Tab-separated table of C-alpha atoms and ligand atoms in Angstrom:
chain	number	residue	atom	x	y	z
A	16	MET	CA	-21.075	-9.605	7.303
A	17	GLY	CA	-17.530	-9.275	6.042
A	18	ILE	CA	-17.269	-6.820	3.134
A	19	VAL	CA	-20.291	-7.873	1.074
A	20	GLY	CA	-21.655	-4.760	-0.688
A	21	GLN	CA	-18.798	-2.505	0.469
A	22	ARG	CA	-17.408	-0.016	-2.065
A	23	PHE	CA	-13.602	0.029	-2.269
A	24	VAL	CA	-11.281	2.589	-3.860
A	25	ILE	CA	-7.817	1.029	-4.175
A	26	THR	CA	-4.835	3.078	-5.342
A	27	GLY	CA	-1.887	1.334	-7.027
A	28	ALA	CA	-4.228	-1.530	-7.884
A	29	ALA	CA	-2.782	-2.402	-11.286
A	30	GLU	CA	-0.144	-4.672	-9.756
A	31	GLY	CA	0.993	-6.462	-6.613
A	32	MET	CA	-0.949	-6.222	-3.355
A	33	GLY	CA	-3.382	-3.620	-4.709
A	34	ALA	CA	-4.399	-5.875	-7.603
A	35	ALA	CA	-4.613	-8.895	-5.270
A	36	THR	CA	-6.857	-6.917	-2.869
A	37	ALA	CA	-9.068	-5.702	-5.745
A	38	ARG	CA	-9.598	-9.271	-6.960
A	39	LEU	CA	-10.167	-10.723	-3.472
A	40	ALA	CA	-12.516	-7.922	-2.348
A	41	ALA	CA	-14.606	-8.428	-5.486
A	42	ARG	CA	-14.718	-12.196	-4.891
A	43	LYS	CA	-15.946	-11.486	-1.366
A	44	GLY	CA	-18.802	-9.377	-2.737
A	45	ALA	CA	-17.408	-5.817	-2.690
A	46	LYS	CA	-17.528	-3.280	-5.565
A	47	VAL	CA	-14.044	-2.106	-6.500
A	48	CYS	CA	-12.570	0.967	-8.161
A	49	VAL	CA	-9.081	0.166	-9.407
A	50	ALA	CA	-6.907	3.320	-9.540
A	51	ASP	CA	-3.397	3.531	-10.975
A	52	ILE	CA	-1.083	5.393	-13.359
A	53	ASN	CA	-0.574	2.143	-15.276
A	54	VAL	CA	-3.625	2.268	-17.546
A	55	GLU	CA	-3.116	-1.005	-19.411
A	56	ALA	CA	-2.525	-3.147	-16.319
A	57	GLY	CA	-5.222	-1.340	-14.313
A	58	GLU	CA	-7.853	-1.820	-17.042
A	59	ALA	CA	-6.823	-5.493	-17.210
A	60	VAL	CA	-7.394	-5.972	-13.440
A	61	ALA	CA	-10.878	-4.351	-13.610
A	62	GLU	CA	-11.714	-6.378	-16.722
A	63	SER	CA	-10.581	-9.670	-15.103
A	64	ILE	CA	-12.835	-8.913	-12.100
A	65	ARG	CA	-15.812	-8.230	-14.379
A	66	ARG	CA	-15.155	-11.402	-16.377
A	67	ALA	CA	-15.234	-13.350	-13.081
A	68	GLY	CA	-18.706	-11.871	-12.348
A	69	GLY	CA	-17.597	-9.015	-10.034
A	70	GLU	CA	-18.214	-5.274	-10.223
A	71	SER	CA	-15.142	-3.174	-10.997
A	72	TRP	CA	-14.116	0.045	-12.734
A	73	PHE	CA	-10.710	1.444	-13.630
A	74	ILE	CA	-9.917	5.126	-13.073
A	75	ARG	CA	-6.545	6.547	-14.091
A	76	CYS	CA	-5.107	8.480	-11.192
A	77	ASP	CA	-1.683	9.789	-10.283
A	78	VAL	CA	-1.976	9.950	-6.496
A	79	THR	CA	0.550	12.808	-6.286
A	80	ASP	CA	-1.941	15.133	-8.039
A	81	ASP	CA	-4.616	16.538	-5.691
A	82	ARG	CA	-6.969	17.299	-8.544
A	83	GLN	CA	-6.780	13.712	-9.804
A	84	LEU	CA	-7.480	12.460	-6.260
A	85	VAL	CA	-10.649	14.558	-6.141
A	86	GLU	CA	-11.675	13.273	-9.593
A	87	LEU	CA	-10.934	9.713	-8.426
A	88	VAL	CA	-13.287	9.827	-5.440
A	89	GLU	CA	-15.968	11.699	-7.429
A	90	GLY	CA	-15.801	9.126	-10.216
A	91	ALA	CA	-15.681	6.162	-7.833
A	92	ALA	CA	-18.662	7.459	-5.823
A	93	SER	CA	-20.684	7.969	-8.992
A	94	TYR	CA	-19.883	4.460	-10.353
A	95	MET	CA	-20.465	2.673	-7.025
A	96	GLY	CA	-23.077	4.895	-5.337
A	97	GLY	CA	-20.665	5.923	-2.575
A	98	ILE	CA	-17.391	4.905	-0.944
A	99	ASP	CA	-16.888	2.764	2.170
A	100	VAL	CA	-13.171	1.959	2.004
A	101	LEU	CA	-10.235	4.069	0.850
A	102	HIS	CA	-7.262	1.741	0.423
A	103	ASN	CA	-4.101	3.880	0.068
A	104	ASN	CA	-1.865	1.200	-1.410
A	105	ALA	CA	0.189	2.937	-4.165
A	106	GLY	CA	3.872	2.968	-3.298
A	107	VAL	CA	7.323	3.453	-4.798
A	108	ILE	CA	10.837	2.753	-3.552
A	109	ASP	CA	14.028	4.821	-3.918
A	110	SER	CA	15.824	2.275	-6.090
A	111	MET	CA	13.182	2.552	-8.833
A	112	PHE	CA	14.558	5.969	-9.734
A	113	GLY	CA	18.266	5.410	-10.202
A	114	ASP	CA	21.338	3.328	-9.749
A	115	LYS	CA	23.053	2.631	-6.427
A	116	ALA	CA	24.846	6.001	-6.497
A	117	ALA	CA	21.495	7.774	-6.471
A	118	ILE	CA	20.584	6.193	-3.151
A	119	SER	CA	23.728	6.838	-1.131
A	120	VAL	CA	23.389	9.732	1.314
A	121	GLU	CA	26.147	11.807	-0.249
A	122	THR	CA	24.792	11.654	-3.797
A	123	TYR	CA	21.120	11.380	-2.962
A	124	ASP	CA	18.924	13.076	-5.580
A	125	ARG	CA	16.361	15.453	-4.073
A	126	ALA	CA	13.873	14.695	-6.844
A	127	VAL	CA	13.904	11.024	-5.835
A	128	TRP	CA	13.297	11.940	-2.177
A	129	ASP	CA	10.384	14.260	-3.141
A	130	ARG	CA	8.798	11.636	-5.389
A	131	VAL	CA	8.935	8.836	-2.831
A	132	ILE	CA	7.538	11.028	-0.051
A	133	ALA	CA	4.835	12.368	-2.397
A	134	VAL	CA	3.548	8.941	-3.438
A	135	ASN	CA	3.988	7.043	-0.159
A	136	LEU	CA	3.174	9.629	2.515
A	137	THR	CA	1.606	12.837	1.135
A	138	ALA	CA	-0.822	11.044	-1.191
A	139	PRO	CA	-2.541	8.974	1.562
A	140	MET	CA	-3.157	12.213	3.481
A	141	PHE	CA	-4.685	14.078	0.526
A	142	ALA	CA	-6.577	11.035	-0.710
A	143	ALA	CA	-8.113	10.884	2.795
A	144	LYS	CA	-8.975	14.608	2.560
A	145	ALA	CA	-10.764	13.988	-0.761
A	146	ALA	CA	-12.560	10.843	0.394
A	147	VAL	CA	-13.799	11.909	3.848
A	148	PRO	CA	-16.972	13.650	2.611
A	149	TYR	CA	-18.009	10.354	0.975
A	150	LEU	CA	-16.816	8.103	3.827
A	151	LYS	CA	-18.926	10.135	6.286
A	152	LYS	CA	-22.039	8.776	4.535
A	153	SER	CA	-20.962	5.103	4.872
A	154	ALA	CA	-22.295	2.627	7.480
A	155	ASN	CA	-18.811	1.142	8.105
A	156	PRO	CA	-16.225	3.558	6.718
A	157	SER	CA	-12.486	3.008	6.917
A	158	ILE	CA	-9.166	4.083	5.474
A	159	ILE	CA	-6.491	1.406	5.128
A	160	ASN	CA	-2.910	2.545	4.462
A	161	ALA	CA	0.120	0.654	3.170
A	162	ALA	CA	2.771	0.961	5.881
A	163	SER	CA	5.621	-1.593	6.182
A	164	THR	CA	8.076	-3.248	8.507
A	165	ALA	CA	10.160	-0.311	7.208
A	166	SER	CA	7.842	1.887	9.347
A	167	PHE	CA	9.709	0.556	12.398
A	168	VAL	CA	13.201	-0.568	11.368
A	169	ALA	CA	15.733	0.573	8.742
A	170	SER	CA	16.974	-1.373	5.713
A	171	PRO	CA	19.872	-0.606	3.337
A	172	SER	CA	19.282	1.787	0.412
A	173	THR	CA	15.778	2.878	1.440
A	174	LEU	CA	16.319	6.370	2.888
A	175	ALA	CA	13.161	7.968	1.515
A	176	TYR	CA	11.124	4.749	1.549
A	177	GLY	CA	11.807	4.030	5.203
A	178	SER	CA	11.180	7.673	6.157
A	179	SER	CA	7.899	7.721	4.210
A	180	LYS	CA	6.646	4.482	5.778
A	181	GLY	CA	7.579	5.675	9.269
A	182	GLY	CA	5.379	8.653	8.454
A	183	VAL	CA	2.531	6.469	7.242
A	184	ALA	CA	2.444	4.611	10.577
A	185	LEU	CA	1.966	7.876	12.475
A	186	LEU	CA	-0.330	9.357	9.801
A	187	THR	CA	-2.534	6.325	10.375
A	188	LYS	CA	-2.801	7.038	14.126
A	189	ASN	CA	-3.282	10.789	13.640
A	190	LEU	CA	-6.025	10.282	11.049
A	191	ALA	CA	-7.676	7.748	13.377
A	192	VAL	CA	-7.826	10.451	16.059
A	193	GLU	CA	-9.002	13.201	13.702
A	194	LEU	CA	-11.674	11.063	12.051
A	195	ALA	CA	-12.979	9.223	15.152
A	196	PRO	CA	-15.787	11.775	15.635
A	197	CYS	CA	-17.056	10.914	12.111
A	198	GLY	CA	-16.910	7.163	12.842
A	199	ILE	CA	-14.186	6.590	10.248
A	200	ARG	CA	-11.629	3.952	11.291
A	201	VAL	CA	-8.033	4.264	10.036
A	202	ASN	CA	-5.627	1.325	10.098
A	203	SER	CA	-2.554	0.180	8.202
A	204	TYR	CA	-0.959	-3.118	7.254
A	205	CYS	CA	2.799	-3.525	7.612
A	206	PRO	CA	4.125	-6.233	5.298
A	207	GLY	CA	7.463	-7.976	5.480
A	208	VAL	CA	8.955	-8.884	2.107
A	209	ILE	CA	6.110	-9.714	-0.286
A	210	ASP	CA	6.665	-11.223	-3.718
A	211	THR	CA	5.723	-8.322	-6.017
A	212	ALA	CA	7.207	-6.134	-8.769
A	213	LEU	CA	8.342	-3.624	-6.142
A	214	VAL	CA	10.638	-6.206	-4.542
A	215	GLU	CA	11.836	-7.303	-7.959
A	216	ARG	CA	12.887	-3.660	-8.690
A	217	TYR	CA	14.698	-3.447	-5.390
A	218	ARG	CA	16.534	-6.721	-6.137
A	219	ARG	CA	17.699	-5.302	-9.462
A	220	SER	CA	19.240	-2.273	-7.714
A	221	VAL	CA	21.708	-4.205	-5.552
A	222	PRO	CA	24.911	-6.029	-6.532
A	223	ASN	CA	23.920	-9.374	-4.986
A	224	PRO	CA	20.132	-9.654	-5.366
A	225	ASP	CA	19.856	-13.336	-4.471
A	226	GLU	CA	21.909	-12.810	-1.342
A	227	LEU	CA	19.781	-9.787	-0.415
A	228	VAL	CA	16.483	-11.668	-0.791
A	229	ARG	CA	17.966	-14.654	1.078
A	230	ASN	CA	19.002	-12.304	3.860
A	231	PHE	CA	15.587	-10.670	4.021
A	232	THR	CA	13.631	-13.859	3.946
A	233	SER	CA	15.993	-15.404	6.452
A	234	SER	CA	14.591	-12.962	9.010
A	235	HIS	CA	11.045	-14.195	8.205
A	236	LEU	CA	10.315	-16.858	10.835
A	237	VAL	CA	7.919	-18.208	8.186
A	238	PRO	CA	10.812	-19.078	5.845
A	239	ARG	CA	9.689	-17.600	2.518
A	240	LEU	CA	8.505	-14.398	0.792
A	241	GLY	CA	4.989	-13.282	1.599
A	242	ASN	CA	2.255	-13.652	-1.012
A	243	PRO	CA	0.157	-10.645	-2.160
A	244	ASP	CA	-3.015	-12.687	-1.613
A	245	GLU	CA	-2.154	-13.076	2.081
A	246	VAL	CA	-1.955	-9.293	2.458
A	247	ALA	CA	-5.212	-8.919	0.538
A	248	GLU	CA	-6.914	-11.163	3.136
A	249	LEU	CA	-5.731	-8.835	5.923
A	250	VAL	CA	-6.937	-5.697	4.105
A	251	CYS	CA	-10.399	-7.218	3.554
A	252	PHE	CA	-10.483	-8.337	7.213
A	253	LEU	CA	-9.593	-4.810	8.448
A	254	ALA	CA	-12.346	-3.317	6.256
A	255	GLY	CA	-14.966	-5.791	7.383
A	256	ASP	CA	-17.726	-5.751	9.979
A	257	GLU	CA	-15.654	-8.052	12.240
A	258	CYS	CA	-13.100	-5.245	12.711
A	259	ARG	CA	-15.439	-2.424	13.812
A	260	PHE	CA	-13.510	-2.154	17.111
A	261	VAL	CA	-10.058	-2.074	15.417
A	262	ASN	CA	-8.814	1.503	14.952
A	263	GLY	CA	-5.463	3.286	14.759
A	264	VAL	CA	-3.560	0.026	14.343
A	265	ASN	CA	-0.402	-0.673	12.317
A	266	TRP	CA	-0.870	-4.404	11.771
A	267	LEU	CA	2.251	-6.468	11.043
A	268	ILE	CA	2.008	-9.136	8.368
A	269	ASP	CA	5.700	-10.031	8.191
A	270	GLY	CA	6.139	-13.761	8.752
A	271	GLY	CA	7.588	-12.916	12.166
A	272	MET	CA	10.340	-10.644	10.799
A	273	LEU	CA	10.118	-8.072	13.553
A	274	ALA	CA	9.772	-10.623	16.336
A	275	TRP	CA	13.574	-10.910	16.540
A	276	ARG	CA	16.884	-9.329	15.461
A	277	ALA	CA	18.731	-9.946	12.148
A	278	THR	CA	22.502	-9.629	11.714
A	279	ARG	CA	25.032	-7.166	10.195
A	280	ASP	CA	25.867	-9.387	7.197
A	281	VAL	CA	22.758	-7.888	5.512
A	282	ILE	CA	24.840	-4.768	4.915
A	283	GLY	CA	28.159	-6.511	4.220
A	284	MET	CA	29.705	-5.860	7.658
B	314	NAD	N1	6.316	-5.689	-1.707
B	314	NAD	C1	6.730	-5.583	-0.448
B	314	NAD	O1	7.556	-6.353	0.047
B	314	NAD	C2	6.213	-4.456	0.431
B	314	NAD	C3	6.540	-4.493	1.794
B	314	NAD	C4	6.026	-3.535	2.644
B	314	NAD	C5	5.196	-2.528	2.129
B	314	NAD	N2	4.883	-2.506	0.803
B	314	NAD	C6	3.978	-1.437	0.332
B	314	NAD	O2	2.772	-2.017	-0.122
B	314	NAD	C7	2.224	-1.222	-1.204
B	314	NAD	C8	2.059	-2.124	-2.443
B	314	NAD	O3	3.332	-2.629	-2.785
B	314	NAD	P1	3.543	-3.685	-3.969
B	314	NAD	O4	4.746	-4.439	-3.621
B	314	NAD	O5	2.271	-4.359	-4.289
B	314	NAD	O6	3.934	-2.646	-5.169
B	314	NAD	P2	3.927	-2.818	-6.743
B	314	NAD	O7	5.110	-2.085	-7.259
B	314	NAD	O8	3.717	-4.242	-7.149
B	314	NAD	O9	2.602	-1.992	-7.131
B	314	NAD	C9	2.499	-0.616	-6.832
B	314	NAD	C10	1.483	0.003	-7.741
B	314	NAD	O10	1.442	1.405	-7.460
B	314	NAD	C11	1.310	2.110	-8.680
B	314	NAD	N3	1.767	3.478	-8.531
B	314	NAD	C12	3.026	3.924	-8.393
B	314	NAD	N4	3.074	5.268	-8.364
B	314	NAD	C13	1.786	5.673	-8.474
B	314	NAD	C14	1.155	6.935	-8.534
B	314	NAD	N5	1.879	8.071	-8.470
B	314	NAD	N6	-0.183	6.996	-8.639
B	314	NAD	C15	-0.917	5.861	-8.721
B	314	NAD	N7	-0.385	4.634	-8.714
B	314	NAD	C16	0.946	4.550	-8.580
B	314	NAD	C17	2.141	1.304	-9.658
B	314	NAD	O11	1.819	1.578	-10.998
B	314	NAD	C18	1.823	-0.134	-9.237
B	314	NAD	O12	0.680	-0.616	-9.931
B	314	NAD	C19	3.252	-0.101	-1.427
B	314	NAD	O13	2.807	1.066	-0.723
B	314	NAD	C20	4.531	-0.656	-0.822
B	314	NAD	O14	5.396	0.362	-0.398
B	314	NAD	C21	5.392	-3.428	-0.041
């Protein structure tokens, strides 16, 4: 039951929720391929899993490169004897690529837009394309995408991020339809504000970071930031045998953020 013996490929697994999911999945008895552009941190995650008695391999992969995606799934399938779960977790946010000027509409840099869409939206599609031949051979195959509360509502300074995550929510449903005949389930998780490096980068891009985080978390009915391990539990649940009837779902894990409405002071009005 659960995910014992399942073979996971997790992109963006060197840090944050990807790393937390890699560690938790391995503790629950899965084999895990850690994929990332950050070689040092990715190797360290795989090594820490092996030291704890789990089975894990690191494969360097830039998810925006189709050839590297194909090499990732080929490598992962040869290390693990197949693939059961493709976890499209790698993600970037606009503010990582420039100062505040770079993320206003009038000065928005096209290269930033293209990069965010490529990593967050295009890569899950082409990773799915590469992985489907392997997933078809699995007894309980699924694809799990990183969507967001930003899939459904806007936030300041996240033009490309919000657009990409809106796309991921519908990509999830469209892939679920397309892959249903092969028995491959496709779901996403939609976190609120989770305490990871991505949020730390976003904080650094705004003039009043503490106020911003206070504002965000003040819309969490559970009054704190989310923890990456809590999201990891959801991903493992969605992959597991207990969820065989769950398909095409964008599953909120947001401390209740989207259960109600926040106020204009978030954007200084
Ligand atoms: N942290 C949050 O509050 C939050 C909320 C909602 C959704 N999400 C989404 O969840 C996912 C994980 O977020 P996180 O906060 O753990 O992020 P993070 O920044 O902690 O980790 C992201 C990982 O992705 C890797 N990565 C970036 N570009 C890559 C590329 N081209 N190829 C391969 N790997 C790449 C990074 O090296 C990093 O290890 C992302 O898709 C993010 O958008 C995060």
